[in-house]
Coordinates of C-alpha atoms in Angstrom, one line a residue:
M6 CA 18.1 -36.8 -33.9
K7 CA 19.9 -38.7 -31.1
D8 CA 23.5 -37.8 -30.6
A9 CA 25.4 -40.9 -29.2
R10 CA 28.4 -38.8 -28.2
S11 CA 27.1 -37.5 -25.0
F12 CA 30.1 -38.8 -22.9
Y13 CA 33.8 -38.6 -23.8
I14 CA 35.6 -40.5 -21.1
D15 CA 39.1 -41.9 -21.1
G16 CA 39.7 -41.0 -24.7
A17 CA 36.6 -42.5 -26.2
W18 CA 32.9 -41.8 -26.7
V19 CA 31.0 -44.1 -24.4
S20 CA 27.4 -44.9 -23.5
T21 CA 25.6 -43.8 -20.3
N22 CA 25.3 -45.6 -17.0
G23 CA 21.6 -44.8 -16.4
G24 CA 21.3 -41.2 -17.8
T25 CA 18.2 -39.7 -19.3
D26 CA 17.6 -38.3 -22.8
A27 CA 17.0 -34.5 -23.2
P28 CA 16.3 -32.4 -26.3
V29 CA 18.6 -29.6 -27.5
I30 CA 16.3 -26.7 -28.6
N31 CA 16.9 -24.3 -31.4
P32 CA 15.7 -21.1 -29.8
S33 CA 14.9 -19.4 -33.1
K34 CA 12.4 -22.1 -34.0
E35 CA 11.4 -23.5 -30.5
E36 CA 12.2 -26.9 -31.9
A37 CA 14.5 -29.7 -30.9
F38 CA 17.4 -30.3 -33.4
A39 CA 19.2 -32.9 -31.4
T40 CA 18.9 -35.2 -28.4
I41 CA 21.7 -35.8 -25.9
T42 CA 21.9 -38.0 -22.8
L43 CA 22.1 -36.3 -19.4
G44 CA 24.6 -38.1 -17.3
S45 CA 24.1 -39.9 -14.0
A46 CA 26.2 -39.9 -10.9
A47 CA 27.8 -43.1 -12.3
D48 CA 28.9 -41.3 -15.5
A49 CA 30.4 -38.5 -13.4
D50 CA 32.2 -41.0 -11.3
A51 CA 33.6 -42.8 -14.4
A52 CA 34.9 -39.5 -15.8
V53 CA 36.6 -38.5 -12.5
A54 CA 38.2 -42.0 -12.2
A55 CA 39.6 -41.6 -15.7
A56 CA 41.0 -38.2 -14.9
K57 CA 42.5 -39.4 -11.6
A58 CA 44.2 -42.3 -13.3
A59 CA 45.7 -40.0 -16.0
F60 CA 46.9 -37.4 -13.6
P61 CA 50.3 -38.9 -12.5
A62 CA 51.6 -39.2 -16.1
W63 CA 50.1 -35.9 -17.4
S64 CA 51.3 -33.9 -14.4
A65 CA 54.8 -35.1 -15.0
T66 CA 55.0 -33.9 -18.6
T67 CA 57.4 -31.0 -19.4
K68 CA 56.4 -27.5 -20.2
A69 CA 57.7 -28.1 -23.7
E70 CA 55.4 -31.1 -24.1
R71 CA 52.4 -29.2 -23.0
L72 CA 53.2 -26.3 -25.2
A73 CA 53.4 -28.6 -28.2
L74 CA 50.0 -30.0 -27.4
L75 CA 48.4 -26.6 -27.0
R76 CA 49.8 -25.5 -30.3
R77 CA 48.2 -28.6 -31.9
V78 CA 44.9 -27.9 -30.2
H79 CA 45.0 -24.3 -31.5
E80 CA 45.7 -25.5 -35.1
V81 CA 42.9 -28.1 -35.0
Y82 CA 40.5 -25.6 -33.4
L83 CA 41.0 -23.1 -36.3
S84 CA 40.3 -25.9 -38.8
R85 CA 37.0 -26.7 -37.1
S86 CA 35.9 -23.1 -36.5
A87 CA 33.0 -23.2 -39.0
D88 CA 31.6 -26.4 -37.3
I89 CA 31.8 -24.7 -33.9
A90 CA 30.1 -21.6 -35.1
A91 CA 27.2 -23.5 -36.7
A92 CA 26.7 -25.5 -33.5
M93 CA 26.6 -22.4 -31.3
S94 CA 24.2 -20.6 -33.7
E95 CA 21.8 -23.5 -33.5
E96 CA 22.1 -24.4 -29.9
M97 CA 22.0 -20.9 -28.2
G98 CA 20.9 -18.6 -30.9
A99 CA 24.0 -16.6 -31.8
P100 CA 23.5 -15.1 -35.2
I101 CA 25.7 -17.0 -37.7
D102 CA 27.9 -14.1 -38.6
F103 CA 28.4 -13.3 -34.9
A104 CA 29.0 -17.0 -34.2
N105 CA 31.6 -17.2 -36.9
G106 CA 33.2 -14.0 -35.6
I107 CA 33.9 -13.3 -31.9
Q108 CA 31.9 -16.2 -30.5
T109 CA 34.2 -18.7 -32.2
G110 CA 37.3 -16.5 -32.5
I111 CA 37.6 -15.8 -28.8
G112 CA 38.2 -19.4 -28.1
A113 CA 41.3 -19.4 -30.4
V114 CA 42.5 -16.2 -28.7
H115 CA 42.3 -17.9 -25.2
I116 CA 44.2 -21.0 -26.4
D117 CA 46.9 -18.7 -27.8
E118 CA 47.1 -16.6 -24.6
Y119 CA 47.7 -19.7 -22.6
I120 CA 50.4 -20.7 -24.9
E121 CA 52.1 -17.3 -24.3
A122 CA 51.5 -17.5 -20.6
L123 CA 53.0 -21.0 -20.4
E124 CA 56.0 -20.0 -22.4
A125 CA 56.8 -17.3 -19.8
F126 CA 55.8 -19.2 -16.7
E127 CA 58.5 -20.4 -14.2
F128 CA 57.3 -23.4 -12.3
E129 CA 60.3 -23.3 -10.0
R130 CA 61.8 -20.0 -8.9
P131 CA 63.9 -18.6 -6.0
L132 CA 61.9 -16.8 -3.3
N133 CA 64.1 -13.7 -3.6
D134 CA 67.7 -12.7 -3.7
A135 CA 68.0 -12.6 0.1
A136 CA 66.9 -16.3 0.4
P137 CA 69.0 -18.2 -2.2
N138 CA 68.2 -21.5 -0.6
D139 CA 64.4 -21.1 -0.7
R140 CA 62.4 -22.2 -3.7
I141 CA 58.8 -21.6 -4.8
I142 CA 57.4 -24.5 -6.8
Y143 CA 54.1 -24.5 -8.7
E144 CA 52.5 -27.8 -9.1
P145 CA 49.2 -28.9 -10.9
I146 CA 46.4 -29.0 -8.5
G147 CA 45.0 -32.3 -9.6
V148 CA 41.6 -33.4 -11.0
C149 CA 39.5 -30.4 -12.0
A150 CA 35.7 -30.1 -12.6
L151 CA 34.9 -27.5 -15.2
I152 CA 31.3 -26.3 -15.3
T153 CA 30.5 -23.9 -18.1
P154 CA 27.5 -21.8 -19.2
W155 CA 25.5 -21.5 -22.4
N156 CA 25.9 -17.8 -23.3
W157 CA 29.5 -17.8 -24.5
P158 CA 30.1 -21.6 -24.8
L159 CA 33.6 -21.9 -26.3
N160 CA 34.8 -18.7 -24.6
Q161 CA 34.3 -20.3 -21.2
V162 CA 35.3 -23.8 -22.2
T163 CA 38.7 -22.7 -23.7
L164 CA 39.4 -20.4 -20.7
K165 CA 39.1 -23.4 -18.4
V166 CA 40.4 -26.3 -20.5
G167 CA 43.3 -24.3 -21.9
A168 CA 44.5 -23.3 -18.4
A169 CA 44.1 -26.9 -17.1
L170 CA 46.1 -28.3 -20.0
A171 CA 48.8 -25.7 -19.6
A172 CA 49.1 -26.4 -15.8
G173 CA 49.3 -30.2 -16.1
C174 CA 45.9 -30.9 -14.7
T175 CA 43.4 -33.5 -15.7
M176 CA 39.7 -32.6 -16.0
V177 CA 36.0 -33.3 -16.4
L178 CA 34.0 -30.8 -18.4
K179 CA 30.3 -30.4 -17.8
P180 CA 29.0 -28.0 -20.5
S181 CA 25.6 -26.4 -20.2
E182 CA 22.9 -28.8 -21.3
E183 CA 21.5 -25.8 -23.3
S184 CA 24.6 -25.6 -25.5
P185 CA 26.3 -28.9 -25.5
M186 CA 27.0 -29.5 -29.2
S187 CA 29.9 -27.0 -29.6
S188 CA 31.6 -28.6 -26.5
M189 CA 31.3 -32.0 -28.1
I190 CA 33.0 -30.7 -31.2
F191 CA 35.7 -29.3 -28.9
A192 CA 36.1 -32.8 -27.5
E193 CA 36.7 -34.0 -31.0
I194 CA 39.3 -31.3 -31.5
L195 CA 41.2 -32.3 -28.4
H196 CA 41.1 -36.0 -29.5
E197 CA 42.4 -35.1 -32.9
A198 CA 45.1 -32.9 -31.4
G199 CA 46.3 -35.9 -29.4
V200 CA 45.3 -35.1 -25.8
P201 CA 46.1 -38.3 -23.9
A202 CA 43.2 -40.5 -22.8
G203 CA 41.8 -39.5 -19.4
V204 CA 43.3 -36.0 -19.4
F205 CA 40.1 -34.5 -20.8
N206 CA 36.7 -36.0 -20.2
L207 CA 33.3 -34.6 -21.0
V208 CA 30.0 -35.6 -19.3
N209 CA 26.7 -33.9 -20.4
G210 CA 24.2 -33.3 -17.6
D211 CA 22.3 -30.7 -15.6
G212 CA 23.5 -28.8 -12.6
L213 CA 21.5 -30.7 -10.0
G214 CA 22.8 -34.1 -11.3
V215 CA 26.2 -34.1 -12.8
G216 CA 27.2 -30.7 -11.5
T217 CA 26.4 -31.5 -7.9
R218 CA 28.2 -34.9 -8.1
L219 CA 31.3 -33.3 -9.6
S220 CA 31.5 -30.3 -7.2
G221 CA 31.2 -32.6 -4.1
H222 CA 33.2 -35.5 -5.4
P223 CA 36.0 -36.5 -3.0
D224 CA 38.5 -37.1 -5.9
V225 CA 37.9 -33.7 -7.5
D226 CA 40.6 -31.2 -6.3
F227 CA 39.3 -28.0 -7.9
V228 CA 36.0 -26.7 -9.3
S229 CA 36.0 -23.9 -11.9
F230 CA 32.4 -22.7 -12.4
T231 CA 30.9 -20.0 -14.6
G232 CA 27.2 -19.2 -14.2
S233 CA 24.7 -17.6 -11.9
T234 CA 25.4 -16.4 -8.5
R235 CA 22.7 -18.6 -7.1
A236 CA 24.4 -21.7 -8.6
G237 CA 27.8 -20.6 -7.6
T238 CA 26.7 -20.3 -4.0
A239 CA 25.3 -23.9 -4.1
I240 CA 28.5 -25.2 -5.6
T241 CA 30.6 -23.6 -3.0
K242 CA 28.5 -25.1 -0.2
N243 CA 28.6 -28.6 -1.8
A244 CA 32.4 -28.4 -2.2
A245 CA 33.0 -27.3 1.4
D246 CA 32.9 -30.8 2.9
S247 CA 35.8 -32.0 0.8
V248 CA 37.7 -28.6 1.3
K249 CA 38.5 -28.2 -2.3
R250 CA 39.3 -25.0 -4.0
V251 CA 36.5 -23.3 -5.9
S252 CA 36.8 -20.6 -8.5
L253 CA 33.7 -18.7 -9.5
E254 CA 32.9 -16.4 -12.4
L255 CA 29.3 -15.2 -11.7
G256 CA 26.8 -12.5 -12.5
G257 CA 27.2 -8.8 -13.2
K258 CA 25.3 -5.6 -13.4
G259 CA 27.8 -3.3 -15.0
A260 CA 27.6 0.5 -14.7
N261 CA 28.5 2.6 -17.7
I262 CA 29.4 6.1 -16.4
V263 CA 28.9 8.7 -19.2
F264 CA 30.3 12.1 -18.2
A265 CA 29.2 15.2 -20.1
D266 CA 32.5 15.4 -21.9
A267 CA 32.4 11.8 -23.2
D268 CA 33.1 11.4 -26.9
K269 CA 30.1 11.7 -29.3
D270 CA 29.8 7.9 -29.8
A271 CA 29.9 6.9 -26.1
V272 CA 26.1 6.4 -25.6
R273 CA 25.6 4.6 -28.9
R274 CA 28.6 2.4 -28.2
G275 CA 27.3 1.5 -24.7
A276 CA 23.8 0.7 -25.9
L277 CA 25.1 -1.6 -28.6
H278 CA 27.3 -3.3 -26.1
C279 CA 24.4 -3.8 -23.8
F280 CA 22.3 -5.4 -26.6
N281 CA 25.2 -7.5 -27.9
N282 CA 24.6 -11.3 -27.6
T283 CA 21.0 -10.4 -26.9
G284 CA 22.1 -9.0 -23.6
Q285 CA 23.1 -12.4 -22.4
S286 CA 26.6 -11.4 -21.2
C287 CA 27.6 -11.2 -17.5
N288 CA 29.8 -8.2 -18.3
A289 CA 27.1 -6.2 -20.3
P290 CA 26.9 -2.5 -19.4
T291 CA 23.2 -2.6 -18.4
R292 CA 23.2 0.4 -16.1
M293 CA 23.9 3.6 -18.0
L294 CA 24.6 6.5 -15.6
V295 CA 24.7 9.8 -17.5
E296 CA 25.8 13.2 -16.2
R297 CA 22.6 15.4 -16.1
A298 CA 23.8 17.9 -18.7
R299 CA 23.8 15.2 -21.3
Y300 CA 21.0 13.0 -20.0
D301 CA 18.1 13.9 -22.3
E302 CA 20.4 13.7 -25.3
A303 CA 21.6 10.3 -24.1
V304 CA 18.2 8.9 -23.7
A305 CA 17.2 9.9 -27.2
E306 CA 20.4 8.3 -28.6
A307 CA 19.7 5.0 -26.7
I308 CA 16.1 5.0 -28.0
A309 CA 17.5 5.4 -31.5
V310 CA 19.9 2.4 -31.0
A311 CA 17.1 0.2 -29.6
E312 CA 14.7 1.0 -32.3
G313 CA 17.3 0.6 -35.0
Q314 CA 18.4 -2.8 -33.7
T315 CA 17.3 -5.6 -36.0
V316 CA 16.2 -8.9 -34.3
D317 CA 16.1 -12.0 -36.5
V318 CA 16.6 -15.7 -36.6
A319 CA 20.1 -16.9 -35.8
G320 CA 20.7 -18.8 -39.0
K321 CA 20.3 -15.6 -41.2
P322 CA 23.5 -13.8 -42.1
G323 CA 23.7 -10.1 -41.1
D324 CA 24.3 -7.8 -38.2
H325 CA 21.4 -8.5 -35.9
I326 CA 20.7 -10.0 -32.5
G327 CA 19.1 -13.4 -32.1
P328 CA 16.8 -15.0 -29.7
L329 CA 17.1 -15.5 -26.0
V330 CA 18.4 -19.0 -25.2
N331 CA 15.2 -20.7 -24.0
K332 CA 11.6 -20.2 -22.8
T333 CA 12.8 -19.8 -19.2
Q334 CA 15.1 -17.0 -20.1
F335 CA 12.4 -15.4 -22.3
D336 CA 9.9 -15.5 -19.5
K337 CA 12.3 -14.1 -17.0
V338 CA 13.2 -11.1 -19.3
Q339 CA 9.5 -10.5 -19.9
A340 CA 8.8 -10.5 -16.2
M341 CA 11.6 -8.1 -15.4
I342 CA 10.4 -5.6 -18.1
D343 CA 6.9 -5.8 -16.5
T344 CA 8.5 -5.2 -13.1
G345 CA 10.3 -2.1 -14.4
I346 CA 7.1 -0.7 -15.7
K347 CA 5.3 -1.4 -12.4
E348 CA 8.2 0.2 -10.4
G349 CA 7.7 3.4 -12.3
A350 CA 10.6 3.4 -14.7
R351 CA 9.8 5.2 -18.0
L352 CA 9.6 2.7 -20.8
A353 CA 11.4 4.6 -23.6
A354 CA 11.8 1.9 -26.1
G355 CA 10.8 -1.8 -26.6
G356 CA 8.8 -3.5 -23.9
I357 CA 6.9 -6.8 -23.4
G358 CA 6.4 -9.2 -26.3
R359 CA 8.2 -10.3 -29.4
P360 CA 9.4 -7.9 -32.1
Q361 CA 7.0 -7.4 -35.0
D362 CA 6.9 -10.1 -37.6
L363 CA 8.4 -12.8 -35.3
N364 CA 5.6 -15.0 -34.1
R365 CA 7.7 -17.8 -32.8
G366 CA 11.1 -18.2 -31.2
Y367 CA 12.3 -16.7 -28.0
F368 CA 12.9 -13.2 -29.3
G369 CA 12.8 -10.2 -27.0
R370 CA 12.5 -6.5 -27.9
P371 CA 15.5 -4.3 -27.3
T372 CA 14.3 -2.2 -24.4
V373 CA 15.3 1.0 -22.8
F374 CA 14.1 2.2 -19.4
A375 CA 14.8 5.9 -18.5
D376 CA 14.4 7.8 -15.3
V377 CA 15.2 4.7 -13.2
T378 CA 16.4 4.9 -9.6
N379 CA 19.0 2.6 -8.2
D380 CA 16.7 0.9 -5.8
M381 CA 14.5 -0.5 -8.6
Q382 CA 14.8 -4.3 -9.3
V383 CA 15.7 -3.6 -12.9
M384 CA 18.8 -1.7 -11.6
Q385 CA 19.8 -4.3 -9.0
Q386 CA 19.0 -7.7 -10.5
E387 CA 20.8 -9.2 -13.5
I388 CA 18.2 -9.4 -16.2
F389 CA 20.3 -11.2 -18.8
G390 CA 18.4 -9.8 -21.8
P391 CA 18.4 -6.8 -24.1
V392 CA 17.4 -4.3 -21.5
L393 CA 19.2 -1.0 -20.8
C394 CA 18.4 1.1 -17.8
I395 CA 19.4 4.8 -17.8
M396 CA 19.5 7.3 -14.9
P397 CA 21.1 10.7 -14.4
F398 CA 23.8 11.8 -11.9
D399 CA 25.0 15.2 -10.8
S400 CA 28.6 14.7 -9.7
E401 CA 31.5 12.4 -10.0
E402 CA 31.0 11.3 -6.4
D403 CA 27.3 10.6 -7.1
A404 CA 28.2 8.5 -10.1
I405 CA 30.7 6.4 -8.1
E406 CA 28.3 5.9 -5.3
I407 CA 25.5 4.7 -7.7
A408 CA 27.9 2.4 -9.6
N409 CA 29.2 0.7 -6.5
D410 CA 25.7 0.4 -4.9
T411 CA 25.1 -3.2 -6.2
P412 CA 25.8 -6.7 -4.9
Y413 CA 27.8 -7.3 -8.1
G414 CA 31.3 -6.2 -9.2
L415 CA 32.3 -7.7 -12.5
T416 CA 32.9 -5.0 -15.1
N417 CA 32.3 -1.2 -15.0
Y418 CA 32.8 1.3 -17.8
V419 CA 33.9 4.9 -17.8
Q420 CA 33.4 7.4 -20.7
T421 CA 35.2 10.8 -20.4
T422 CA 37.8 12.7 -22.4
D423 CA 39.5 13.8 -19.1
P424 CA 42.3 11.3 -18.6
V425 CA 42.9 12.3 -15.0
R426 CA 39.3 11.8 -14.1
A427 CA 39.1 8.5 -16.0
N428 CA 42.0 7.0 -14.1
R429 CA 40.7 8.4 -10.8
V430 CA 37.3 6.9 -11.2
A431 CA 38.7 3.5 -12.4
R432 CA 40.6 3.2 -9.2
V433 CA 37.6 3.5 -6.9
L434 CA 35.0 1.4 -8.8
K435 CA 34.4 -1.8 -7.0
S436 CA 34.8 -4.3 -9.8
G437 CA 37.3 -6.7 -11.1
M438 CA 37.5 -5.0 -14.5
V439 CA 37.1 -1.5 -15.8
E440 CA 37.0 -0.5 -19.4
M441 CA 37.3 3.1 -20.5
N442 CA 36.2 4.9 -23.7
G443 CA 35.5 1.8 -25.7
N444 CA 38.9 0.2 -25.0
F445 CA 38.5 -3.5 -24.3
R446 CA 41.0 -5.4 -22.1
S447 CA 43.9 -6.9 -24.0
K448 CA 44.6 -10.5 -24.5
G449 CA 46.0 -12.1 -21.4
A450 CA 44.3 -9.7 -19.0
P451 CA 42.5 -11.4 -16.1
F452 CA 38.7 -11.8 -16.2
G453 CA 36.8 -11.9 -12.9
G454 CA 34.9 -9.9 -10.4
F455 CA 34.5 -8.6 -6.9
K456 CA 31.6 -9.3 -4.4
Q457 CA 28.9 -11.6 -5.7
S458 CA 30.4 -11.6 -9.2
G459 CA 32.9 -14.2 -8.1
T460 CA 36.2 -15.2 -6.6
G461 CA 38.6 -16.2 -9.3
R462 CA 40.4 -14.9 -12.3
E463 CA 40.6 -16.5 -15.8
G464 CA 42.9 -15.8 -18.7
G465 CA 46.6 -15.5 -19.2
S466 CA 49.0 -16.1 -16.3
W467 CA 46.2 -15.4 -13.7
G468 CA 44.1 -18.1 -15.2
L469 CA 47.0 -20.5 -15.3
E470 CA 47.8 -19.9 -11.6
E471 CA 44.2 -20.9 -10.7
F472 CA 45.1 -24.5 -11.6
L473 CA 48.3 -24.6 -9.6
E474 CA 49.3 -25.3 -6.0
V475 CA 52.2 -23.3 -4.5
K476 CA 54.9 -25.1 -2.5
A477 CA 57.5 -23.3 -0.5
V478 CA 60.8 -25.2 0.1
G479 CA 63.4 -24.1 2.5
G480 CA 67.0 -25.4 2.5
W481 CA 67.1 -26.0 -1.3
F482 CA 70.4 -27.5 -2.4
P483 CA 72.2 -26.0 -5.3
E484 CA 72.1 -28.3 -8.3
T485 CA 74.9 -28.6 -10.9

């Protein structure tokens, strides 16, 4: 069916200025379930113009006013959570129980963490006690282009939109054309919550069209992008001519270092985390490095996890993984598995093709490669599918060297019962995040990476500051 709501501009759903229609595919069925319109440059221009016009009034609102609005957004979001989950399950293949759980729930968490961050944030503050007449002032950066991916749709949308609203910025959101339906529901949520016209705008489109126009637009002051490193590089180059700030959250190739003294569930936990969301997470622990004394046991445990992992259609309740998002991703994962075999990695579980009894849909087999080396493509390139690579190490120094020998630096993982070693290793891993012994980062912790994993931080006060300019004022007069 055709969805007429492809563009939310200046507080209303509007028709396109020359865009083209595109199907939205259910990856479990390989069938279109909706049709959206991909925007043109004119659509992007209209959305930017609306955001620019709304900026003076919205940027002048008080912290109390923005807090009240965010609380309304949070309330309406919770009331529409079932609709969001159903959309994500159909558009990108998240199993419905998983969609109703963390895929939807994480959006509410992010909105709430920005409420907490905004409550505590001081937009005007003295430089320090030695400079009583100097002030630091944080001001909203302006019109923001928010470009989000398909793999965790509302996670990334709320991380960006929540921060922009809290900071006093106006924005244009371009969600992935692979998973647009949940973002359109989110636009309805913001409308119902009372976000003023022009503050939030949504234009569907592809990266080469709307994405390129937004990132290079002279009236866009800031670009926040989540996606591939290749696309992030292109966006940065396109934005350079207008000297706008760009924040990037890109790919990853996380190392999971399992020492011999790790707890008994460490390998199983790591393998399940790798296969979670069908392996379509930038922070997935896809490289498992195991101390040699425990290596054979770890490989056997990972095989058991892969072979015990159920793969099924997204609409079916249960604890299983769903399809890859589209044919392009399916073909890429199949090609990378074939590459691993040709490179000489030992195929310990899974492999090429669909799981048994699934003759359509973009379903991959949970796959384990053992005896890999760190120069293999399957250890260096982000596969973005349910593929785990395992190799042994002989010493702590060896493990650290292997873990850091990658162009990426998003999330690494450490498994050991030695607290001194855990902290020591965490300090030297070259990544923006480290998680140890199954302990996830807490609400409000910054999300972002080193090296080719990106340049910015999202979440909590760090995410809020991404959308603010810093002004230093000397000679501040005392006010009574």
